PDB file of C-alpha atoms in Angstrom:
ATOM      1  CA  UNK A   1      43.735  18.286 -31.672  1.00  0.00           C
ATOM      2  CA  UNK A   2      46.768  15.567 -32.335  1.00  0.00           C
ATOM      3  CA  UNK A   3      45.850  12.445 -33.212  1.00  0.00           C
ATOM      4  CA  UNK A   4      47.988  10.595 -30.844  1.00  0.00           C
ATOM      5  CA  UNK A   5      46.444  12.688 -27.746  1.00  0.00           C
ATOM      6  CA  UNK A   6      42.566  11.596 -29.241  1.00  0.00           C
ATOM      7  CA  UNK A   7      43.703   8.222 -29.122  1.00  0.00           C
ATOM      8  CA  UNK A   8      44.897   8.083 -25.605  1.00  0.00           C
ATOM      9  CA  UNK A   9      42.008  10.129 -24.340  1.00  0.00           C
ATOM     10  CA  UNK A  10      39.599   7.674 -25.583  1.00  0.00           C
ATOM     11  CA  UNK A  11      41.716   4.672 -24.163  1.00  0.00           C
ATOM     12  CA  UNK A  12      42.238   6.225 -20.890  1.00  0.00           C
ATOM     13  CA  UNK A  13      38.198   6.467 -20.856  1.00  0.00           C
ATOM     14  CA  UNK A  14      37.100   2.953 -22.017  1.00  0.00           C
ATOM     15  CA  UNK A  15      39.565   2.008 -18.868  1.00  0.00           C
ATOM     16  CA  UNK A  16      38.231   4.181 -16.552  1.00  0.00           C
ATOM     17  CA  UNK A  17      34.981   3.076 -17.503  1.00  0.00           C
ATOM     18  CA  UNK A  18      35.982  -0.890 -17.965  1.00  0.00           C
ATOM     19  CA  UNK A  19      37.635  -0.409 -14.262  1.00  0.00           C
ATOM     20  CA  UNK A  20      34.036   1.027 -12.893  1.00  0.00           C
ATOM     21  CA  UNK A  21      31.853  -1.844 -14.450  1.00  0.00           C
ATOM     22  CA  UNK A  22      34.254  -4.176 -12.912  1.00  0.00           C
ATOM     23  CA  UNK A  23      34.020  -2.887  -9.463  1.00  0.00           C
ATOM     24  CA  UNK A  24      30.348  -2.487  -9.725  1.00  0.00           C
ATOM     25  CA  UNK A  25      30.175  -6.211 -10.453  1.00  0.00           C
ATOM     26  CA  UNK A  26      32.370  -7.450  -7.733  1.00  0.00           C
ATOM     27  CA  UNK A  27      30.320  -5.087  -5.380  1.00  0.00           C
ATOM     28  CA  UNK A  28      28.175  -7.612  -3.428  1.00  0.00           C
ATOM     29  CA  UNK A  29      24.674  -6.276  -2.696  1.00  0.00           C
ATOM     30  CA  UNK A  30      22.694  -5.784   0.562  1.00  0.00           C
ATOM     31  CA  UNK A  31      21.421  -9.646   0.731  1.00  0.00           C
ATOM     32  CA  UNK A  32      24.628 -10.787  -0.336  1.00  0.00           C
ATOM     33  CA  UNK A  33      26.324  -9.039   2.922  1.00  0.00           C
ATOM     34  CA  UNK A  34      24.006 -10.343   5.029  1.00  0.00           C
ATOM     35  CA  UNK A  35      24.098 -13.838   4.092  1.00  0.00           C
ATOM     36  CA  UNK A  36      27.965 -13.788   4.311  1.00  0.00           C
ATOM     37  CA  UNK A  37      28.174 -12.382   7.558  1.00  0.00           C
ATOM     38  CA  UNK A  38      25.694 -14.891   8.739  1.00  0.00           C
ATOM     39  CA  UNK A  39      27.936 -17.827   7.113  1.00  0.00           C
ATOM     40  CA  UNK A  40      30.841 -16.586   8.505  1.00  0.00           C
ATOM     41  CA  UNK A  41      29.941 -16.677  11.762  1.00  0.00           C
ATOM     42  CA  UNK A  42      29.254 -20.044  11.660  1.00  0.00           C
ATOM     43  CA  UNK A  43      25.985 -20.196   9.794  1.00  0.00           C
ATOM     44  CA  UNK A  44      21.886 -20.321  10.181  1.00  0.00           C
ATOM     45  CA  UNK A  45      22.238 -23.629  12.424  1.00  0.00           C
ATOM     46  CA  UNK A  46      25.115 -23.031  14.083  1.00  0.00           C
ATOM     47  CA  UNK A  47      23.838 -19.042  15.064  1.00  0.00           C
ATOM     48  CA  UNK A  48      20.193 -20.692  16.019  1.00  0.00           C
ATOM     49  CA  UNK A  49      21.811 -23.686  18.498  1.00  0.00           C
ATOM     50  CA  UNK A  50      23.118 -21.110  20.321  1.00  0.00           C
ATOM     51  CA  UNK A  51      21.151 -20.456  23.174  1.00  0.00           C
ATOM     52  CA  UNK A  52      23.324 -18.884  25.859  1.00  0.00           C
ATOM     53  CA  UNK A  53      26.708 -17.472  26.155  1.00  0.00           C
ATOM     54  CA  UNK A  54      28.923 -17.161  29.492  1.00  0.00           C
ATOM     55  CA  UNK A  55      32.329 -15.125  29.114  1.00  0.00           C
ATOM     56  CA  UNK A  56      34.866 -14.154  31.523  1.00  0.00           C
ATOM     57  CA  UNK A  57      37.593 -11.871  31.533  1.00  0.00           C
ATOM     58  CA  UNK A  58      38.747  -8.622  32.174  1.00  0.00           C
ATOM     59  CA  UNK A  59      37.741  -4.621  32.105  1.00  0.00           C
ATOM     60  CA  UNK A  60      40.084  -2.876  31.312  1.00  0.00           C
ATOM     61  CA  UNK A  61      39.492   1.042  31.791  1.00  0.00           C
ATOM     62  CA  UNK A  62      41.151   4.597  32.527  1.00  0.00           C
ATOM     63  CA  UNK A  63      43.463   4.280  29.422  1.00  0.00           C
ATOM     64  CA  UNK A  64      44.671   0.909  30.898  1.00  0.00           C
ATOM     65  CA  UNK A  65      45.520   1.917  34.591  1.00  0.00           C
ATOM     66  CA  UNK A  66      43.081  -0.344  35.738  1.00  0.00           C
ATOM     67  CA  UNK A  67      41.287  -3.848  35.735  1.00  0.00           C
ATOM     68  CA  UNK A  68      38.112  -4.918  36.768  1.00  0.00           C
ATOM     69  CA  UNK A  69      37.418  -8.810  36.705  1.00  0.00           C
ATOM     70  CA  UNK A  70      34.217  -9.274  33.909  1.00  0.00           C
ATOM     71  CA  UNK A  71      31.834 -11.634  33.281  1.00  0.00           C
ATOM     72  CA  UNK A  72      28.585 -11.756  31.017  1.00  0.00           C
ATOM     73  CA  UNK A  73      25.661 -14.340  30.629  1.00  0.00           C
ATOM     74  CA  UNK A  74      23.330 -14.234  27.331  1.00  0.00           C
ATOM     75  CA  UNK A  75      20.299 -16.208  27.219  1.00  0.00           C
ATOM     76  CA  UNK A  76      17.640 -15.997  23.859  1.00  0.00           C
ATOM     77  CA  UNK A  77      15.679 -14.353  23.106  1.00  0.00           C
ATOM     78  CA  UNK A  78      17.592 -11.127  24.815  1.00  0.00           C
ATOM     79  CA  UNK A  79      18.436 -11.241  27.919  1.00  0.00           C
ATOM     80  CA  UNK A  80      21.893 -10.360  30.011  1.00  0.00           C
ATOM     81  CA  UNK A  81      23.855  -9.779  32.888  1.00  0.00           C
ATOM     82  CA  UNK A  82      27.162  -8.349  33.114  1.00  0.00           C
ATOM     83  CA  UNK A  83      29.490  -8.473  36.694  1.00  0.00           C
ATOM     84  CA  UNK A  84      32.148  -6.209  37.011  1.00  0.00           C
ATOM     85  CA  UNK A  85      34.398  -7.342  39.846  1.00  0.00           C
ATOM     86  CA  UNK A  86      37.201  -5.196  42.335  1.00  0.00           C
ATOM     87  CA  UNK A  87      38.546  -5.106  45.981  1.00  0.00           C
ATOM     88  CA  UNK A  88      35.216  -7.425  46.774  1.00  0.00           C
ATOM     89  CA  UNK A  89      32.817  -5.347  45.214  1.00  0.00           C
ATOM     90  CA  UNK A  90      30.390  -6.323  41.889  1.00  0.00           C
ATOM     91  CA  UNK A  91      28.831  -4.173  40.060  1.00  0.00           C
ATOM     92  CA  UNK A  92      25.794  -5.411  37.967  1.00  0.00           C
ATOM     93  CA  UNK A  93      23.893  -4.501  35.326  1.00  0.00           C
ATOM     94  CA  UNK A  94      21.004  -6.774  33.725  1.00  0.00           C
ATOM     95  CA  UNK A  95      18.004  -6.866  31.378  1.00  0.00           C
ATOM     96  CA  UNK A  96      15.032  -9.198  30.635  1.00  0.00           C
ATOM     97  CA  UNK A  97      13.948  -8.514  27.542  1.00  0.00           C
ATOM     98  CA  UNK A  98      11.497  -6.058  29.295  1.00  0.00           C
ATOM     99  CA  UNK A  99      13.149  -4.406  32.192  1.00  0.00           C
ATOM    100  CA  UNK A 100      16.550  -3.711  33.412  1.00  0.00           C
ATOM    101  CA  UNK A 101      18.224  -3.261  36.597  1.00  0.00           C
ATOM    102  CA  UNK A 102      21.608  -2.593  38.204  1.00  0.00           C
ATOM    103  CA  UNK A 103      23.752  -2.665  41.337  1.00  0.00           C
ATOM    104  CA  UNK A 104      26.085  -0.027  41.506  1.00  0.00           C
ATOM    105  CA  UNK A 105      28.234  -0.487  44.700  1.00  0.00           C
ATOM    106  CA  UNK A 106      31.237   1.882  43.005  1.00  0.00           C
ATOM    107  CA  UNK A 107      28.775   4.546  43.765  1.00  0.00           C
ATOM    108  CA  UNK A 108      27.910   3.671  47.311  1.00  0.00           C
ATOM    109  CA  UNK A 109      24.465   2.328  45.985  1.00  0.00           C
ATOM    110  CA  UNK A 110      24.575  -1.542  46.804  1.00  0.00           C
ATOM    111  CA  UNK A 111      20.963  -2.179  46.672  1.00  0.00           C
ATOM    112  CA  UNK A 112      19.255  -2.970  42.988  1.00  0.00           C
ATOM    113  CA  UNK A 113      17.829  -0.385  40.984  1.00  0.00           C
ATOM    114  CA  UNK A 114      15.612  -0.432  38.296  1.00  0.00           C
ATOM    115  CA  UNK A 115      17.029   1.442  34.813  1.00  0.00           C
ATOM    116  CA  UNK A 116      15.614   3.619  32.936  1.00  0.00           C
ATOM    117  CA  UNK A 117      14.247   3.070  29.360  1.00  0.00           C
ATOM    118  CA  UNK A 118      17.197   5.471  28.398  1.00  0.00           C
ATOM    119  CA  UNK A 119      19.772   3.441  30.211  1.00  0.00           C
ATOM    120  CA  UNK A 120      18.471  -0.023  29.121  1.00  0.00           C
ATOM    121  CA  UNK A 121      19.672   0.614  25.187  1.00  0.00           C
ATOM    122  CA  UNK A 122      22.905  -0.336  25.212  1.00  0.00           C
ATOM    123  CA  UNK A 123      21.998  -3.455  27.059  1.00  0.00           C
ATOM    124  CA  UNK A 124      18.987  -4.493  24.417  1.00  0.00           C
ATOM    125  CA  UNK A 125      21.864  -4.316  21.963  1.00  0.00           C
ATOM    126  CA  UNK A 126      24.361  -5.967  24.445  1.00  0.00           C
ATOM    127  CA  UNK A 127      21.664  -8.841  24.832  1.00  0.00           C
ATOM    128  CA  UNK A 128      21.899  -9.497  21.025  1.00  0.00           C
ATOM    129  CA  UNK A 129      24.007 -13.209  20.568  1.00  0.00           C
ATOM    130  CA  UNK A 130      23.986 -12.856  16.683  1.00  0.00           C
ATOM    131  CA  UNK A 131      24.861  -9.359  16.281  1.00  0.00           C
ATOM    132  CA  UNK A 132      22.514  -6.590  14.887  1.00  0.00           C
ATOM    133  CA  UNK A 133      22.196  -8.186  11.207  1.00  0.00           C
ATOM    134  CA  UNK A 134      21.083 -11.629  11.627  1.00  0.00           C
ATOM    135  CA  UNK A 135      16.921 -11.731  11.717  1.00  0.00           C
ATOM    136  CA  UNK A 136      16.829  -7.932  11.086  1.00  0.00           C
ATOM    137  CA  UNK A 137      13.408  -8.180   9.817  1.00  0.00           C
ATOM    138  CA  UNK A 138      12.086 -10.412  12.448  1.00  0.00           C
ATOM    139  CA  UNK A 139      13.524  -7.491  14.923  1.00  0.00           C
ATOM    140  CA  UNK A 140      12.092  -5.253  12.943  1.00  0.00           C
ATOM    141  CA  UNK A 141      14.911  -3.304  12.177  1.00  0.00           C
ATOM    142  CA  UNK A 142      15.439  -1.676   8.656  1.00  0.00           C
ATOM    143  CA  UNK A 143      19.218  -2.054   6.996  1.00  0.00           C
ATOM    144  CA  UNK A 144      20.923  -0.336   3.949  1.00  0.00           C
ATOM    145  CA  UNK A 145      23.907  -0.581   2.367  1.00  0.00           C
ATOM    146  CA  UNK A 146      26.047   2.652   2.016  1.00  0.00           C
ATOM    147  CA  UNK A 147      29.289   1.349   0.303  1.00  0.00           C
ATOM    148  CA  UNK A 148      32.520   0.987   1.807  1.00  0.00           C
ATOM    149  CA  UNK A 149      34.347   3.553   4.278  1.00  0.00           C
ATOM    150  CA  UNK A 150      37.937   3.287   5.733  1.00  0.00           C
ATOM    151  CA  UNK A 151      38.289   1.710   9.446  1.00  0.00           C
ATOM    152  CA  UNK A 152      41.850   2.115  10.184  1.00  0.00           C
ATOM    153  CA  UNK A 153      43.362   0.740   7.229  1.00  0.00           C
ATOM    154  CA  UNK A 154      40.559  -1.754   6.125  1.00  0.00           C
ATOM    155  CA  UNK A 155      38.249  -0.873   3.048  1.00  0.00           C
ATOM    156  CA  UNK A 156      35.055  -1.984   4.880  1.00  0.00           C
ATOM    157  CA  UNK A 157      31.518  -2.675   3.873  1.00  0.00           C
ATOM    158  CA  UNK A 158      29.476  -0.154   5.786  1.00  0.00           C
ATOM    159  CA  UNK A 159      25.437  -0.856   6.682  1.00  0.00           C
ATOM    160  CA  UNK A 160      23.281   0.981   7.997  1.00  0.00           C
ATOM    161  CA  UNK A 161      20.508  -0.484  10.655  1.00  0.00           C
ATOM    162  CA  UNK A 162      17.594   1.238  12.010  1.00  0.00           C
ATOM    163  CA  UNK A 163      16.503  -0.348  14.810  1.00  0.00           C
ATOM    164  CA  UNK A 164      12.528  -0.098  16.181  1.00  0.00           C
ATOM    165  CA  UNK A 165      13.220   2.274  18.813  1.00  0.00           C
ATOM    166  CA  UNK A 166      14.905   4.682  16.845  1.00  0.00           C
ATOM    167  CA  UNK A 167      18.575   3.978  17.665  1.00  0.00           C
ATOM    168  CA  UNK A 168      21.166   4.023  14.424  1.00  0.00           C
ATOM    169  CA  UNK A 169      23.749   1.809  14.336  1.00  0.00           C
ATOM    170  CA  UNK A 170      26.712   1.547  11.589  1.00  0.00           C
ATOM    171  CA  UNK A 171      27.873  -1.651  10.917  1.00  0.00           C
ATOM    172  CA  UNK A 172      31.091  -2.198   9.491  1.00  0.00           C
ATOM    173  CA  UNK A 173      32.119  -5.321   7.988  1.00  0.00           C
ATOM    174  CA  UNK A 174      35.523  -7.214   7.458  1.00  0.00           C
ATOM    175  CA  UNK A 175      35.989  -6.955   3.243  1.00  0.00           C
ATOM    176  CA  UNK A 176      37.740 -10.451   3.523  1.00  0.00           C
ATOM    177  CA  UNK A 177      35.797 -12.516   6.153  1.00  0.00           C
ATOM    178  CA  UNK A 178      32.911 -10.345   6.047  1.00  0.00           C
ATOM    179  CA  UNK A 179      32.658  -9.996  10.340  1.00  0.00           C
ATOM    180  CA  UNK A 180      32.121  -6.938  12.199  1.00  0.00           C
ATOM    181  CA  UNK A 181      34.883  -4.993  13.119  1.00  0.00           C
ATOM    182  CA  UNK A 182      33.191  -1.992  14.329  1.00  0.00           C
ATOM    183  CA  UNK A 183      30.316  -0.420  15.151  1.00  0.00           C
ATOM    184  CA  UNK A 184      29.128   3.158  15.296  1.00  0.00           C
ATOM    185  CA  UNK A 185      26.064   3.604  17.213  1.00  0.00           C
ATOM    186  CA  UNK A 186      23.911   6.673  17.433  1.00  0.00           C
ATOM    187  CA  UNK A 187      21.183   7.172  19.982  1.00  0.00           C
ATOM    188  CA  UNK A 188      19.477   9.261  22.311  1.00  0.00           C
ATOM    189  CA  UNK A 189      19.919   9.564  25.822  1.00  0.00           C
ATOM    190  CA  UNK A 190      18.269  11.478  28.531  1.00  0.00           C
ATOM    191  CA  UNK A 191      17.889  14.201  26.007  1.00  0.00           C
ATOM    192  CA  UNK A 192      21.017  14.040  23.931  1.00  0.00           C
ATOM    193  CA  UNK A 193      22.593  12.871  21.279  1.00  0.00           C
ATOM    194  CA  UNK A 194      25.180   9.830  21.481  1.00  0.00           C
ATOM    195  CA  UNK A 195      27.447   8.289  19.664  1.00  0.00           C
ATOM    196  CA  UNK A 196      28.834   5.176  20.928  1.00  0.00           C
ATOM    197  CA  UNK A 197      31.905   3.181  18.808  1.00  0.00           C
ATOM    198  CA  UNK A 198      32.816  -0.185  19.276  1.00  0.00           C
ATOM    199  CA  UNK A 199      35.693  -2.236  17.829  1.00  0.00           C
ATOM    200  CA  UNK A 200      35.417  -5.924  18.098  1.00  0.00           C
ATOM    201  CA  UNK A 201      37.976  -8.671  17.153  1.00  0.00           C
ATOM    202  CA  UNK A 202      40.362 -11.516  17.862  1.00  0.00           C
ATOM    203  CA  UNK A 203      37.190 -13.867  17.242  1.00  0.00           C
ATOM    204  CA  UNK A 204      37.106 -17.268  18.151  1.00  0.00           C
ATOM    205  CA  UNK A 205      34.557 -20.176  17.549  1.00  0.00           C
ATOM    206  CA  UNK A 206      32.431 -21.111  20.517  1.00  0.00           C
ATOM    207  CA  UNK A 207      29.796 -23.756  19.973  1.00  0.00           C
ATOM    208  CA  UNK A 208      30.190 -23.527  16.337  1.00  0.00           C
ATOM    209  CA  UNK A 209      29.804 -19.929  16.479  1.00  0.00           C
ATOM    210  CA  UNK A 210      32.583 -17.002  15.797  1.00  0.00           C
ATOM    211  CA  UNK A 211      32.372 -14.399  18.900  1.00  0.00           C
ATOM    212  CA  UNK A 212      34.798 -11.759  19.349  1.00  0.00           C
ATOM    213  CA  UNK A 213      37.148 -11.758  22.430  1.00  0.00           C
ATOM    214  CA  UNK A 214      38.065  -8.477  22.036  1.00  0.00           C
ATOM    215  CA  UNK A 215      35.789  -5.502  22.623  1.00  0.00           C
ATOM    216  CA  UNK A 216      36.909  -2.008  23.355  1.00  0.00           C
ATOM    217  CA  UNK A 217      34.127   0.856  22.973  1.00  0.00           C
ATOM    218  CA  UNK A 218      33.675   4.331  23.915  1.00  0.00           C
ATOM    219  CA  UNK A 219      32.134   8.096  23.078  1.00  0.00           C
ATOM    220  CA  UNK A 220      33.383   8.396  19.237  1.00  0.00           C
ATOM    221  CA  UNK A 221      36.596  10.840  19.614  1.00  0.00           C
ATOM    222  CA  UNK A 222      36.850  10.256  23.182  1.00  0.00           C
ATOM    223  CA  UNK A 223      40.531   8.254  23.814  1.00  0.00           C
ATOM    224  CA  UNK A 224      39.776   6.880  27.172  1.00  0.00           C
ATOM    225  CA  UNK A 225      37.661   4.061  25.728  1.00  0.00           C
ATOM    226  CA  UNK A 226      37.018   0.738  28.179  1.00  0.00           C
ATOM    227  CA  UNK A 227      38.310  -2.549  26.603  1.00  0.00           C
ATOM    228  CA  UNK A 228      36.713  -6.264  27.475  1.00  0.00           C
ATOM    229  CA  UNK A 229      38.919  -8.879  26.553  1.00  0.00           C
ATOM    230  CA  UNK A 230      37.856 -12.263  27.075  1.00  0.00           C
ATOM    231  CA  UNK A 231      39.783 -14.993  28.727  1.00  0.00           C
ATOM    232  CA  UNK A 232      36.831 -18.384  28.515  1.00  0.00           C
ATOM    233  CA  UNK A 233      33.817 -18.417  26.883  1.00  0.00           C
ATOM    234  CA  UNK A 234      31.055 -20.952  27.115  1.00  0.00           C
ATOM    235  CA  UNK A 235      28.002 -22.342  25.054  1.00  0.00           C
ATOM    236  CA  UNK A 236      24.679 -23.445  25.965  1.00  0.00           C
ATOM    237  CA  UNK A 237      25.466 -22.713  29.688  1.00  0.00           C
ATOM    238  CA  UNK A 238      22.177 -23.614  31.993  1.00  0.00           C
ATOM    239  CA  UNK A 239      20.874 -20.242  33.034  1.00  0.00           C
ATOM    240  CA  UNK A 240      18.478 -19.532  35.525  1.00  0.00           C
ATOM    241  CA  UNK A 241      16.164 -16.545  34.077  1.00  0.00           C
ATOM    242  CA  UNK A 242      16.128 -15.432  38.173  1.00  0.00           C
ATOM    243  CA  UNK A 243      19.603 -13.849  37.050  1.00  0.00           C
ATOM    244  CA  UNK A 244      17.832 -11.156  35.315  1.00  0.00           C
TER     245      UNK A 244
END
């Protein structure tokens, strides 16, 4: 073999090895990613100090053709109430940490109805003020770092979260700011596998904590997704437990 070719070959191998070693050195650990996510949100102290969060805005559905007024209240340790209003009617979904109920006037049902264990699964996740990574051990979840994956042109950090109820969420963190940009949740509802993709963006600081003001979600692969646009948010407002 030509000596020059041999030299080029080994130089190339050395460069590839050095590049791989550099990438490995730069790759954060799972604990570091969680810590960076907490810090990016505002820090552990600010998160603990946020006891309730009230948001108002609009819900956009039917590929942008229909807008509803939107209001949501969250309260620790895991309560949430969401309202969707149009033409004098208001749909309600609420969860008090144990049970959920709903009012569905757009389906002709104006009295409160108890929600099934499967139907409250999205509410249980929505009730998390901090997101799925903060206090994951206390929530009895397990987490795993799966490397990086492209999210609409962004090489995001991908973390798998296995919740104690069996639901799985894949959390994608922005590589620069370490905030969630997408959450893909897999769950079984009414005997069928369901995949829900949620894109979050437009973070603003409320009560010392960064929260997303744009949340777009729907079944994975479905172009008709609903979008929530927050116009106003308030931290630590007084909340009566009776609303849940």
